[in-house]
mmCIF file of C-alpha atoms in Angstrom:
data_model
loop_
_atom_site.group_PDB
_atom_site.id
_atom_site.type_symbol
_atom_site.label_atom_id
_atom_site.label_comp_id
_atom_site.label_asym_id
_atom_site.label_seq_id
_atom_site.Cartn_x
_atom_site.Cartn_y
_atom_site.Cartn_z
ATOM 1 C CA MET A 12 99.685 105.750 92.431
ATOM 2 C CA THR A 13 100.330 108.801 90.440
ATOM 3 C CA ALA A 14 104.007 108.442 90.654
ATOM 4 C CA TRP A 15 104.030 105.846 87.988
ATOM 5 C CA ALA A 16 104.048 106.070 84.408
ATOM 6 C CA THR A 17 103.103 102.970 82.373
ATOM 7 C CA LEU A 18 104.164 101.229 79.307
ATOM 8 C CA ALA A 19 100.956 101.247 77.463
ATOM 9 C CA ALA A 20 102.616 102.971 74.376
ATOM 10 C CA PHE A 21 106.177 102.745 73.216
ATOM 11 C CA ALA A 22 106.682 105.834 71.017
ATOM 12 C CA SER A 23 110.189 106.606 70.201
ATOM 13 C CA ALA A 24 112.049 108.822 72.532
ATOM 14 C CA PRO A 25 115.186 111.176 72.372
ATOM 15 C CA ALA A 26 118.091 110.492 74.417
ATOM 16 C CA HIS A 27 117.969 112.490 77.718
ATOM 17 C CA ALA A 28 118.497 116.142 77.094
ATOM 18 C CA GLN A 29 118.798 118.767 79.967
ATOM 19 C CA GLY A 30 115.440 119.891 80.708
ATOM 20 C CA SER A 31 113.642 116.863 79.789
ATOM 21 C CA PRO A 32 112.228 114.411 82.481
ATOM 22 C CA ILE A 33 114.701 111.931 83.785
ATOM 23 C CA LYS A 34 113.643 108.490 82.939
ATOM 24 C CA VAL A 35 113.771 105.491 85.282
ATOM 25 C CA GLY A 36 112.940 101.983 84.138
ATOM 26 C CA VAL A 37 111.420 100.057 87.123
ATOM 27 C CA ALA A 38 111.191 96.232 86.801
ATOM 28 C CA LEU A 39 108.383 95.068 89.217
ATOM 29 C CA ASP A 40 107.459 91.403 90.065
ATOM 30 C CA VAL A 41 103.826 91.828 91.137
ATOM 31 C CA SER A 42 102.723 88.545 89.696
ATOM 32 C CA GLY A 43 104.498 85.210 89.514
ATOM 33 C CA PRO A 44 106.845 83.429 92.090
ATOM 34 C CA PHE A 45 108.098 86.554 93.875
ATOM 35 C CA ALA A 46 104.678 88.386 93.690
ATOM 36 C CA GLY A 47 104.647 89.187 97.438
ATOM 37 C CA PRO A 48 108.157 90.770 97.740
ATOM 38 C CA GLY A 49 107.355 92.376 94.671
ATOM 39 C CA ALA A 50 104.365 94.057 96.000
ATOM 40 C CA GLU A 51 106.460 95.183 99.010
ATOM 41 C CA ALA A 52 109.038 96.613 96.865
ATOM 42 C CA ARG A 53 106.345 98.448 94.859
ATOM 43 C CA ASP A 54 105.171 100.193 97.990
ATOM 44 C CA GLY A 55 108.693 101.217 98.950
ATOM 45 C CA PHE A 56 109.303 102.771 95.550
ATOM 46 C CA ALA A 57 105.939 104.666 95.344
ATOM 47 C CA LEU A 58 106.482 106.185 98.869
ATOM 48 C CA ALA A 59 109.939 107.455 98.186
ATOM 49 C CA ILE A 60 108.596 108.864 94.678
ATOM 50 C CA LYS A 61 105.700 110.691 96.384
ATOM 51 C CA GLN A 62 107.844 112.096 99.143
ATOM 52 C CA LEU A 63 110.166 113.464 96.366
ATOM 53 C CA GLY A 64 107.178 114.789 94.286
ATOM 54 C CA SER A 65 108.057 112.612 91.428
ATOM 55 C CA LYS A 66 111.542 114.203 91.133
ATOM 56 C CA LEU A 67 115.103 113.398 91.278
ATOM 57 C CA GLY A 68 117.791 115.775 92.514
ATOM 58 C CA GLY A 69 114.943 118.351 92.203
ATOM 59 C CA GLN A 70 114.625 117.468 88.451
ATOM 60 C CA PRO A 71 111.317 116.270 86.775
ATOM 61 C CA ALA A 72 111.597 112.426 86.488
ATOM 62 C CA GLU A 73 109.230 109.745 84.941
ATOM 63 C CA PHE A 74 109.036 106.277 86.432
ATOM 64 C CA VAL A 75 108.460 103.830 83.738
ATOM 65 C CA GLN A 76 107.277 100.462 85.330
ATOM 66 C CA THR A 77 106.147 97.129 84.198
ATOM 67 C CA ASP A 78 105.496 93.652 85.591
ATOM 68 C CA MET A 79 108.202 91.289 84.614
ATOM 69 C CA ALA A 80 106.521 88.369 86.602
ATOM 70 C CA GLY A 81 109.861 86.900 87.811
ATOM 71 C CA ASN A 82 110.472 85.471 84.222
ATOM 72 C CA PRO A 83 113.962 85.989 82.800
ATOM 73 C CA ASP A 84 112.742 85.842 79.219
ATOM 74 C CA GLN A 85 110.086 88.190 79.418
ATOM 75 C CA ALA A 86 112.199 90.621 81.571
ATOM 76 C CA LYS A 87 114.931 90.727 78.971
ATOM 77 C CA GLN A 88 112.325 91.633 76.179
ATOM 78 C CA LEU A 89 110.805 94.488 78.413
ATOM 79 C CA VAL A 90 114.318 96.042 79.244
ATOM 80 C CA ASP A 91 115.256 95.910 75.616
ATOM 81 C CA ARG A 92 112.183 97.968 75.249
ATOM 82 C CA PHE A 93 113.154 100.512 78.236
ATOM 83 C CA VAL A 94 116.592 100.968 76.614
ATOM 84 C CA GLN A 95 115.668 101.186 73.046
ATOM 85 C CA ARG A 96 112.361 102.836 73.176
ATOM 86 C CA GLU A 97 112.025 104.769 76.343
ATOM 87 C CA LYS A 98 115.804 105.759 76.358
ATOM 88 C CA ILE A 99 115.846 105.404 80.319
ATOM 89 C CA ASP A 100 118.720 107.021 82.335
ATOM 90 C CA LEU A 101 118.689 104.739 85.285
ATOM 91 C CA PHE A 102 117.255 101.297 86.205
ATOM 92 C CA THR A 103 115.963 99.365 89.251
ATOM 93 C CA GLY A 104 114.515 95.926 89.902
ATOM 94 C CA PRO A 105 113.649 93.095 89.756
ATOM 95 C CA ILE A 106 113.441 90.821 92.605
ATOM 96 C CA ALA A 107 115.093 87.483 91.398
ATOM 97 C CA SER A 108 118.868 87.027 90.758
ATOM 98 C CA ASN A 109 118.264 84.880 87.621
ATOM 99 C CA VAL A 110 116.209 87.726 86.240
ATOM 100 C CA ALA A 111 118.908 90.534 87.179
ATOM 101 C CA LEU A 112 121.405 88.281 85.370
ATOM 102 C CA ALA A 113 119.270 88.225 82.225
ATOM 103 C CA VAL A 114 118.692 91.814 81.912
ATOM 104 C CA ALA A 115 122.157 92.987 82.919
ATOM 105 C CA PRO A 116 123.851 92.686 79.851
ATOM 106 C CA THR A 117 121.537 95.018 77.763
ATOM 107 C CA LEU A 118 121.757 97.633 80.532
ATOM 108 C CA PHE A 119 125.595 97.616 80.616
ATOM 109 C CA ALA A 120 125.874 97.529 76.796
ATOM 110 C CA ALA A 121 123.557 100.984 76.924
ATOM 111 C CA LYS A 122 125.745 102.450 79.909
ATOM 112 C CA VAL A 123 122.546 102.461 81.884
ATOM 113 C CA PRO A 124 123.220 102.532 85.806
ATOM 114 C CA TYR A 125 121.445 99.614 87.458
ATOM 115 C CA LEU A 126 120.583 100.020 91.113
ATOM 116 C CA SER A 127 119.460 96.697 92.269
ATOM 117 C CA ASN A 128 116.857 96.977 94.989
ATOM 118 C CA ASN A 129 117.120 93.283 96.015
ATOM 119 C CA ALA A 130 119.123 90.791 93.779
ATOM 120 C CA GLY A 131 122.767 90.629 94.637
ATOM 121 C CA PRO A 132 124.040 87.840 92.601
ATOM 122 C CA SER A 133 127.530 86.475 93.217
ATOM 123 C CA GLN A 134 128.297 86.459 89.546
ATOM 124 C CA LEU A 135 128.141 90.265 89.513
ATOM 125 C CA ALA A 136 130.468 90.564 92.593
ATOM 126 C CA GLY A 137 133.415 89.088 91.612
ATOM 127 C CA ALA A 138 135.383 88.840 88.405
ATOM 128 C CA GLN A 139 132.326 89.837 86.283
ATOM 129 C CA CYS A 140 131.579 93.078 88.334
ATOM 130 C CA ASN A 141 130.424 96.009 86.301
ATOM 131 C CA PRO A 142 130.852 99.902 86.876
ATOM 132 C CA TYR A 143 127.093 100.094 86.004
ATOM 133 C CA PHE A 144 125.809 97.677 88.452
ATOM 134 C CA PHE A 145 125.255 98.586 92.197
ATOM 135 C CA GLY A 146 124.084 95.947 94.478
ATOM 136 C CA THR A 147 122.400 98.614 96.612
ATOM 137 C CA ALA A 148 120.791 96.090 98.896
ATOM 138 C CA TYR A 149 123.226 93.339 99.661
ATOM 139 C CA GLN A 150 125.443 90.558 98.147
ATOM 140 C CA ASN A 151 123.366 87.354 98.136
ATOM 141 C CA ASP A 152 125.916 85.438 100.362
ATOM 142 C CA GLN A 153 126.032 88.023 103.091
ATOM 143 C CA PHE A 154 122.540 87.563 104.384
ATOM 144 C CA HIS A 155 123.131 83.760 104.912
ATOM 145 C CA GLU A 156 126.748 84.121 106.109
ATOM 146 C CA ALA A 157 125.018 86.088 109.040
ATOM 147 C CA ALA A 158 122.757 83.241 109.532
ATOM 148 C CA GLY A 159 125.543 80.602 109.422
ATOM 149 C CA GLN A 160 127.532 82.765 112.095
ATOM 150 C CA PHE A 161 124.347 82.877 114.169
ATOM 151 C CA ALA A 162 124.044 78.960 113.910
ATOM 152 C CA ALA A 163 127.793 78.572 114.710
ATOM 153 C CA ASP A 164 127.281 80.759 117.768
ATOM 154 C CA GLN A 165 124.325 78.428 118.913
ATOM 155 C CA LYS A 166 126.684 75.456 118.359
ATOM 156 C CA PHE A 167 124.120 73.420 116.394
ATOM 157 C CA GLY A 168 125.516 69.924 115.390
ATOM 158 C CA ARG A 169 123.812 68.774 112.456
ATOM 159 C CA MET A 170 121.852 71.039 109.988
ATOM 160 C CA VAL A 171 119.710 70.422 106.808
ATOM 161 C CA LEU A 172 119.724 73.482 104.408
ATOM 162 C CA ILE A 173 116.732 74.192 102.080
ATOM 163 C CA ALA A 174 116.545 76.706 99.268
ATOM 164 C CA PRO A 175 115.169 77.077 95.851
ATOM 165 C CA ASN A 176 117.276 75.957 92.617
ATOM 166 C CA TYR A 177 118.187 79.138 91.222
ATOM 167 C CA PRO A 178 121.174 81.568 91.655
ATOM 168 C CA ALA A 179 120.204 83.253 94.895
ATOM 169 C CA GLY A 180 119.159 79.985 96.225
ATOM 170 C CA LYS A 181 122.595 78.539 95.568
ATOM 171 C CA ASP A 182 124.273 81.722 96.720
ATOM 172 C CA SER A 183 122.303 81.460 100.009
ATOM 173 C CA LEU A 184 123.493 77.975 100.883
ATOM 174 C CA THR A 185 127.042 78.871 99.936
ATOM 175 C CA GLY A 186 127.013 81.739 102.191
ATOM 176 C CA PHE A 187 125.771 79.867 105.047
ATOM 177 C CA LYS A 188 128.299 77.230 104.737
ATOM 178 C CA ARG A 189 131.085 79.729 104.802
ATOM 179 C CA LYS A 190 130.317 80.453 108.384
ATOM 180 C CA PHE A 191 128.628 77.479 109.883
ATOM 181 C CA LYS A 192 131.080 75.169 111.745
ATOM 182 C CA GLY A 193 128.861 72.071 112.209
ATOM 183 C CA GLN A 194 127.795 69.185 110.057
ATOM 184 C CA VAL A 195 125.650 69.865 107.086
ATOM 185 C CA ALA A 196 123.570 66.688 106.928
ATOM 186 C CA ASP A 197 121.814 67.398 103.572
ATOM 187 C CA GLU A 198 121.355 70.248 101.163
ATOM 188 C CA ILE A 199 117.727 70.302 99.447
ATOM 189 C CA TYR A 200 117.214 72.368 96.542
ATOM 190 C CA THR A 201 113.496 72.908 95.678
ATOM 191 C CA LYS A 202 111.663 74.367 92.614
ATOM 192 C CA VAL A 203 111.208 78.039 92.356
ATOM 193 C CA GLY A 204 107.632 78.924 93.283
ATOM 194 C CA GLN A 205 107.019 75.388 95.039
ATOM 195 C CA ILE A 206 104.130 75.651 97.790
ATOM 196 C CA ASP A 207 103.732 71.833 98.745
ATOM 197 C CA TYR A 208 106.665 70.707 100.876
ATOM 198 C CA ALA A 209 105.329 67.077 102.017
ATOM 199 C CA THR A 210 108.334 65.411 100.293
ATOM 200 C CA GLU A 211 110.998 67.671 102.030
ATOM 201 C CA LEU A 212 109.299 67.571 105.483
ATOM 202 C CA ALA A 213 109.370 63.824 105.107
ATOM 203 C CA GLN A 214 113.210 64.001 104.526
ATOM 204 C CA LEU A 215 113.526 66.230 107.417
ATOM 205 C CA ARG A 216 111.775 63.847 109.800
ATOM 206 C CA ALA A 217 114.023 61.029 108.551
ATOM 207 C CA ALA A 218 117.207 63.069 108.956
ATOM 208 C CA LYS A 219 116.299 64.097 112.524
ATOM 209 C CA PRO A 220 118.809 67.316 112.202
ATOM 210 C CA ASP A 221 119.379 69.782 115.209
ATOM 211 C CA ALA A 222 118.173 72.682 113.174
ATOM 212 C CA VAL A 223 116.974 73.702 109.767
ATOM 213 C CA TYR A 224 118.250 76.557 107.664
ATOM 214 C CA PHE A 225 115.943 77.559 104.910
ATOM 215 C CA PHE A 226 115.738 80.455 102.431
ATOM 216 C CA LEU A 227 112.424 80.473 100.674
ATOM 217 C CA PRO A 228 111.275 83.965 99.930
ATOM 218 C CA GLY A 229 107.704 84.991 99.381
ATOM 219 C CA ALA A 230 104.772 82.442 99.245
ATOM 220 C CA MET A 231 107.465 79.508 99.129
ATOM 221 C CA GLY A 232 108.393 80.527 102.758
ATOM 222 C CA ILE A 233 104.760 81.216 104.195
ATOM 223 C CA ASN A 234 103.762 77.667 102.978
ATOM 224 C CA PHE A 235 106.887 76.010 104.103
ATOM 225 C CA ILE A 236 106.670 77.466 107.850
ATOM 226 C CA LYS A 237 102.956 76.748 107.974
ATOM 227 C CA GLN A 238 103.459 73.052 106.755
ATOM 228 C CA PHE A 239 106.579 72.716 109.081
ATOM 229 C CA VAL A 240 104.794 73.709 112.265
ATOM 230 C CA GLY A 241 101.543 71.766 111.148
ATOM 231 C CA ALA A 242 103.527 68.661 110.921
ATOM 232 C CA GLY A 243 104.965 69.048 114.413
ATOM 233 C CA LEU A 244 108.511 69.318 113.451
ATOM 234 C CA SER A 245 108.949 72.491 115.277
ATOM 235 C CA LYS A 246 108.813 70.577 118.601
ATOM 236 C CA ASP A 247 112.314 69.061 118.116
ATOM 237 C CA ILE A 248 114.007 70.902 115.150
ATOM 238 C CA THR A 249 114.776 74.480 115.396
ATOM 239 C CA LEU A 250 114.016 76.697 112.413
ATOM 240 C CA VAL A 251 116.686 79.437 111.428
ATOM 241 C CA THR A 252 116.277 81.696 108.508
ATOM 242 C CA SER A 253 117.081 85.051 106.984
ATOM 243 C CA GLY A 254 114.795 88.230 106.935
ATOM 244 C CA PHE A 255 113.731 87.235 103.594
ATOM 245 C CA SER A 256 111.643 84.409 104.869
ATOM 246 C CA SER A 257 110.519 85.930 108.086
ATOM 247 C CA ASP A 258 109.954 89.552 107.555
ATOM 248 C CA GLU A 259 106.670 91.512 108.149
ATOM 249 C CA ASP A 260 105.026 90.506 104.789
ATOM 250 C CA VAL A 261 105.695 86.753 105.915
ATOM 251 C CA ILE A 262 104.651 87.261 109.613
ATOM 252 C CA GLY A 263 101.187 88.918 108.166
ATOM 253 C CA ALA A 264 100.454 85.628 106.156
ATOM 254 C CA VAL A 265 101.652 83.099 108.765
ATOM 255 C CA GLY A 266 101.014 84.647 112.263
ATOM 256 C CA GLU A 267 101.719 83.211 115.639
ATOM 257 C CA PRO A 268 103.411 80.075 114.293
ATOM 258 C CA MET A 269 106.213 82.096 113.719
ATOM 259 C CA LEU A 270 106.717 83.092 117.259
ATOM 260 C CA GLY A 271 110.349 82.495 118.514
ATOM 261 C CA LEU A 272 111.815 82.164 115.175
ATOM 262 C CA PHE A 273 115.307 83.578 114.730
ATOM 263 C CA ASN A 274 116.393 85.231 111.797
ATOM 264 C CA THR A 275 119.307 87.617 110.455
ATOM 265 C CA THR A 276 119.102 90.809 108.516
ATOM 266 C CA HIS A 277 120.507 94.125 107.369
ATOM 267 C CA TRP A 278 117.777 96.260 108.156
ATOM 268 C CA ALA A 279 114.843 96.051 110.642
ATOM 269 C CA HIS A 280 111.975 98.258 111.336
ATOM 270 C CA ASP A 281 113.191 99.027 114.943
ATOM 271 C CA LEU A 282 116.762 100.264 113.954
ATOM 272 C CA ASP A 283 117.376 103.336 115.750
ATOM 273 C CA ASN A 284 118.521 105.923 113.098
ATOM 274 C CA ALA A 285 116.463 108.973 111.940
ATOM 275 C CA ALA A 286 116.020 108.278 108.506
ATOM 276 C CA ASN A 287 114.571 104.759 109.448
ATOM 277 C CA LYS A 288 112.237 106.033 111.895
ATOM 278 C CA ALA A 289 110.782 108.700 109.515
ATOM 279 C CA PHE A 290 110.342 105.876 106.915
ATOM 280 C CA VAL A 291 108.795 103.324 109.215
ATOM 281 C CA ALA A 292 106.422 106.259 110.373
ATOM 282 C CA ALA A 293 105.844 107.401 106.875
ATOM 283 C CA PHE A 294 105.245 103.840 105.480
ATOM 284 C CA ARG A 295 102.724 102.793 108.335
ATOM 285 C CA LYS A 296 100.724 105.917 107.816
ATOM 286 C CA GLU A 297 100.693 105.568 104.094
ATOM 287 C CA TYR A 298 99.867 101.801 104.217
ATOM 288 C CA GLY A 299 96.993 101.388 106.753
ATOM 289 C CA GLY A 300 99.518 100.833 110.018
ATOM 290 C CA ARG A 301 101.417 97.787 108.622
ATOM 291 C CA TYR A 302 105.252 97.668 109.098
ATOM 292 C CA PRO A 303 107.339 97.745 105.978
ATOM 293 C CA SER A 304 109.357 94.649 104.888
ATOM 294 C CA LEU A 305 113.031 94.662 104.130
ATOM 295 C CA TYR A 306 111.899 94.850 100.358
ATOM 296 C CA ALA A 307 110.047 97.714 100.881
ATOM 297 C CA ALA A 308 113.065 99.382 102.763
ATOM 298 C CA GLN A 309 115.501 98.434 100.008
ATOM 299 C CA ALA A 310 113.203 100.040 97.429
ATOM 300 C CA TYR A 311 112.855 103.130 99.273
ATOM 301 C CA ASP A 312 116.680 103.319 99.580
ATOM 302 C CA VAL A 313 117.055 102.814 95.793
ATOM 303 C CA ILE A 314 114.935 105.952 94.937
ATOM 304 C CA MET A 315 116.801 108.119 97.554
ATOM 305 C CA ALA A 316 120.093 106.777 96.216
ATOM 306 C CA MET A 317 119.061 107.917 92.784
ATOM 307 C CA ASP A 318 117.888 111.105 94.125
ATOM 308 C CA ALA A 319 121.175 111.955 95.753
ATOM 309 C CA ALA A 320 123.395 111.003 92.834
ATOM 310 C CA VAL A 321 121.318 113.114 90.358
ATOM 311 C CA LYS A 322 121.444 116.091 92.853
ATOM 312 C CA ALA A 323 125.237 115.661 92.941
ATOM 313 C CA THR A 324 125.598 115.774 89.065
ATOM 314 C CA GLY A 325 123.311 118.884 88.961
ATOM 315 C CA GLY A 326 120.823 116.755 86.923
ATOM 316 C CA LYS A 327 123.433 115.955 84.121
ATOM 317 C CA VAL A 328 122.540 112.304 83.824
ATOM 318 C CA SER A 329 123.951 112.150 80.537
ATOM 319 C CA ASP A 330 127.561 112.156 81.952
ATOM 320 C CA LYS A 331 127.551 108.583 82.872
ATOM 321 C CA GLU A 332 131.107 108.675 84.321
ATOM 322 C CA ALA A 333 129.881 111.329 86.828
ATOM 323 C CA LEU A 334 126.552 109.814 87.545
ATOM 324 C CA THR A 335 128.253 106.380 88.527
ATOM 325 C CA LYS A 336 130.879 108.024 90.675
ATOM 326 C CA ALA A 337 127.937 109.939 92.335
ATOM 327 C CA ILE A 338 126.038 106.724 93.033
ATOM 328 C CA ALA A 339 129.215 105.026 94.340
ATOM 329 C CA LYS A 340 129.475 107.621 97.086
ATOM 330 C CA ALA A 341 126.273 106.579 98.545
ATOM 331 C CA GLN A 342 125.662 110.198 99.956
ATOM 332 C CA PHE A 343 122.061 109.649 101.091
ATOM 333 C CA PRO A 344 120.312 108.910 104.461
ATOM 334 C CA SER A 345 119.944 105.426 104.177
ATOM 335 C CA VAL A 346 117.206 103.573 106.438
ATOM 336 C CA ARG A 347 119.933 100.998 107.391
ATOM 337 C CA GLY A 348 122.157 103.846 108.809
ATOM 338 C CA ASN A 349 125.811 104.117 107.537
ATOM 339 C CA PHE A 350 126.969 101.888 104.964
ATOM 340 C CA ARG A 351 129.468 102.335 102.158
ATOM 341 C CA TYR A 352 130.185 100.399 98.759
ATOM 342 C CA ALA A 353 133.197 98.102 98.490
ATOM 343 C CA ASN A 354 135.187 98.480 95.045
ATOM 344 C CA ASN A 355 132.816 95.875 93.580
ATOM 345 C CA HIS A 356 129.522 98.205 94.262
ATOM 346 C CA PHE A 357 128.133 96.007 96.947
ATOM 347 C CA PRO A 358 127.611 97.385 100.424
ATOM 348 C CA VAL A 359 129.618 97.121 103.620
ATOM 349 C CA GLN A 360 127.047 96.980 106.342
ATOM 350 C CA ASN A 361 125.979 95.613 109.487
ATOM 351 C CA PHE A 362 123.815 92.382 109.808
ATOM 352 C CA TYR A 363 121.494 91.790 112.801
ATOM 353 C CA LEU A 364 119.946 89.082 114.701
ATOM 354 C CA ARG A 365 116.220 89.211 115.238
ATOM 355 C CA SER A 366 113.528 87.010 117.000
ATOM 356 C CA ILE A 367 109.895 87.033 116.402
ATOM 357 C CA GLY A 368 107.618 87.938 119.277
ATOM 358 C CA LYS A 369 104.678 90.253 120.388
ATOM 359 C CA ASN A 370 105.169 93.947 120.916
ATOM 360 C CA SER A 371 103.330 96.364 123.167
ATOM 361 C CA GLU A 372 100.349 96.326 120.700
ATOM 362 C CA GLY A 373 99.983 92.656 120.870
ATOM 363 C CA ARG A 374 101.271 92.525 117.232
ATOM 364 C CA VAL A 375 103.411 89.579 116.046
ATOM 365 C CA THR A 376 106.705 91.136 114.947
ATOM 366 C CA ASN A 377 110.590 91.329 114.777
ATOM 367 C CA LYS A 378 112.714 92.455 117.598
ATOM 368 C CA THR A 379 116.375 93.377 116.795
ATOM 369 C CA ILE A 380 118.547 91.619 119.385
ATOM 370 C CA ARG A 381 122.108 92.051 118.362
ATOM 371 C CA THR A 382 124.715 92.780 115.766
ATOM 372 C CA VAL A 383 126.093 89.439 114.269
ATOM 373 C CA LEU A 384 128.498 91.107 111.659
ATOM 374 C CA GLU A 385 129.760 94.503 111.635
ATOM 375 C CA ASN A 386 130.808 96.640 108.558
ATOM 376 C CA TYR A 387 130.698 93.315 106.743
ATOM 377 C CA GLY A 388 131.619 93.020 102.972
ATOM 378 C CA ASP A 389 131.238 90.115 100.740
ATOM 379 C CA ALA A 390 133.447 87.449 99.900
ATOM 380 C CA TYR A 391 134.036 88.442 96.051
ATOM 381 C CA ALA A 392 135.367 91.922 96.112
ATOM 382 C CA ALA A 393 138.929 90.915 95.904
ATOM 383 C CA GLN A 394 138.085 89.381 92.629
ATOM 384 C CA CYS A 395 136.667 92.519 91.163
ATOM 385 C CA LYS A 396 139.071 94.808 89.110
ATOM 386 C CA LEU A 397 137.062 97.938 89.790
ATOM 387 C CA LYS A 398 138.855 100.571 91.839
#
């Protein structure tokens, strides 16, 4: 992909000056526990960069990328290099919230705007919000609050909740419980990257809940669904999840066992707006006909958000105050349709219910059913002192 520059060498570079390329640090996770979502994000980034001709706001741009493998310590070292040697002007990635929290202090100290294409940790949404952080995709709890609302609407009585033991996993279950009105029979926290769920399935069989809510992104969700259905638990227990564990990347790996699964999301490939239709068509053309996942859509939006902000500043990205104000206006054609940032720089947006079925092509895919939460902000914005 010609859009990418690599970190093969770390020669010292001067701070950005007018006329020199705008530098964007891109943290990828194309190996490690979030490799599946990371690959989707990579493709979303690459499509946007190709469409923009490797420019931002009409100015030449260099996208410096490296694989951070979902590892907080490795990521911190690499972001230190991004800031100190590459002198980046903007930053995006990685997938996981624990990695986002590890790299954020370095970026904030250097006043580098961080547009998160996925991670939306609660720690950065409330009292610790920062003018240089933009949760461009969502705040972690929001996704799961939508699922909790759906579960409440369905009047499930007893549920078991499952998530990995890391910040986004804890946020996920906190968010779900904020809206769910029934009984939580158990909360199960698994290891990050776990792919064998025999113990958890035995717990579910013994608990006999009405439904299970799970947040297990990437390969974790793929294996959990396969094992859950293979164990025959789907006959008696309803599975509920979010888009993270049921989007096109997961469907492609699991297939028909996912038919009938309900999930909630802030984006879907069948959302009816011009920007989304163009994005989905371009993505399918670029990548062999496959539908994009939400990870690809979010990554695409981040590059377009950067483009709009740089354009608004006339390319003067060294003016950090003007740049962050331009980012906060969110004046770009998002594939999600209209959204705006709350004062804490997390989106106020719609969340939708989808179900998995077969389309007219016979392909197993998601179909949007209805809006679950409209113009919905997060629960932490009131604690943020940003105006």
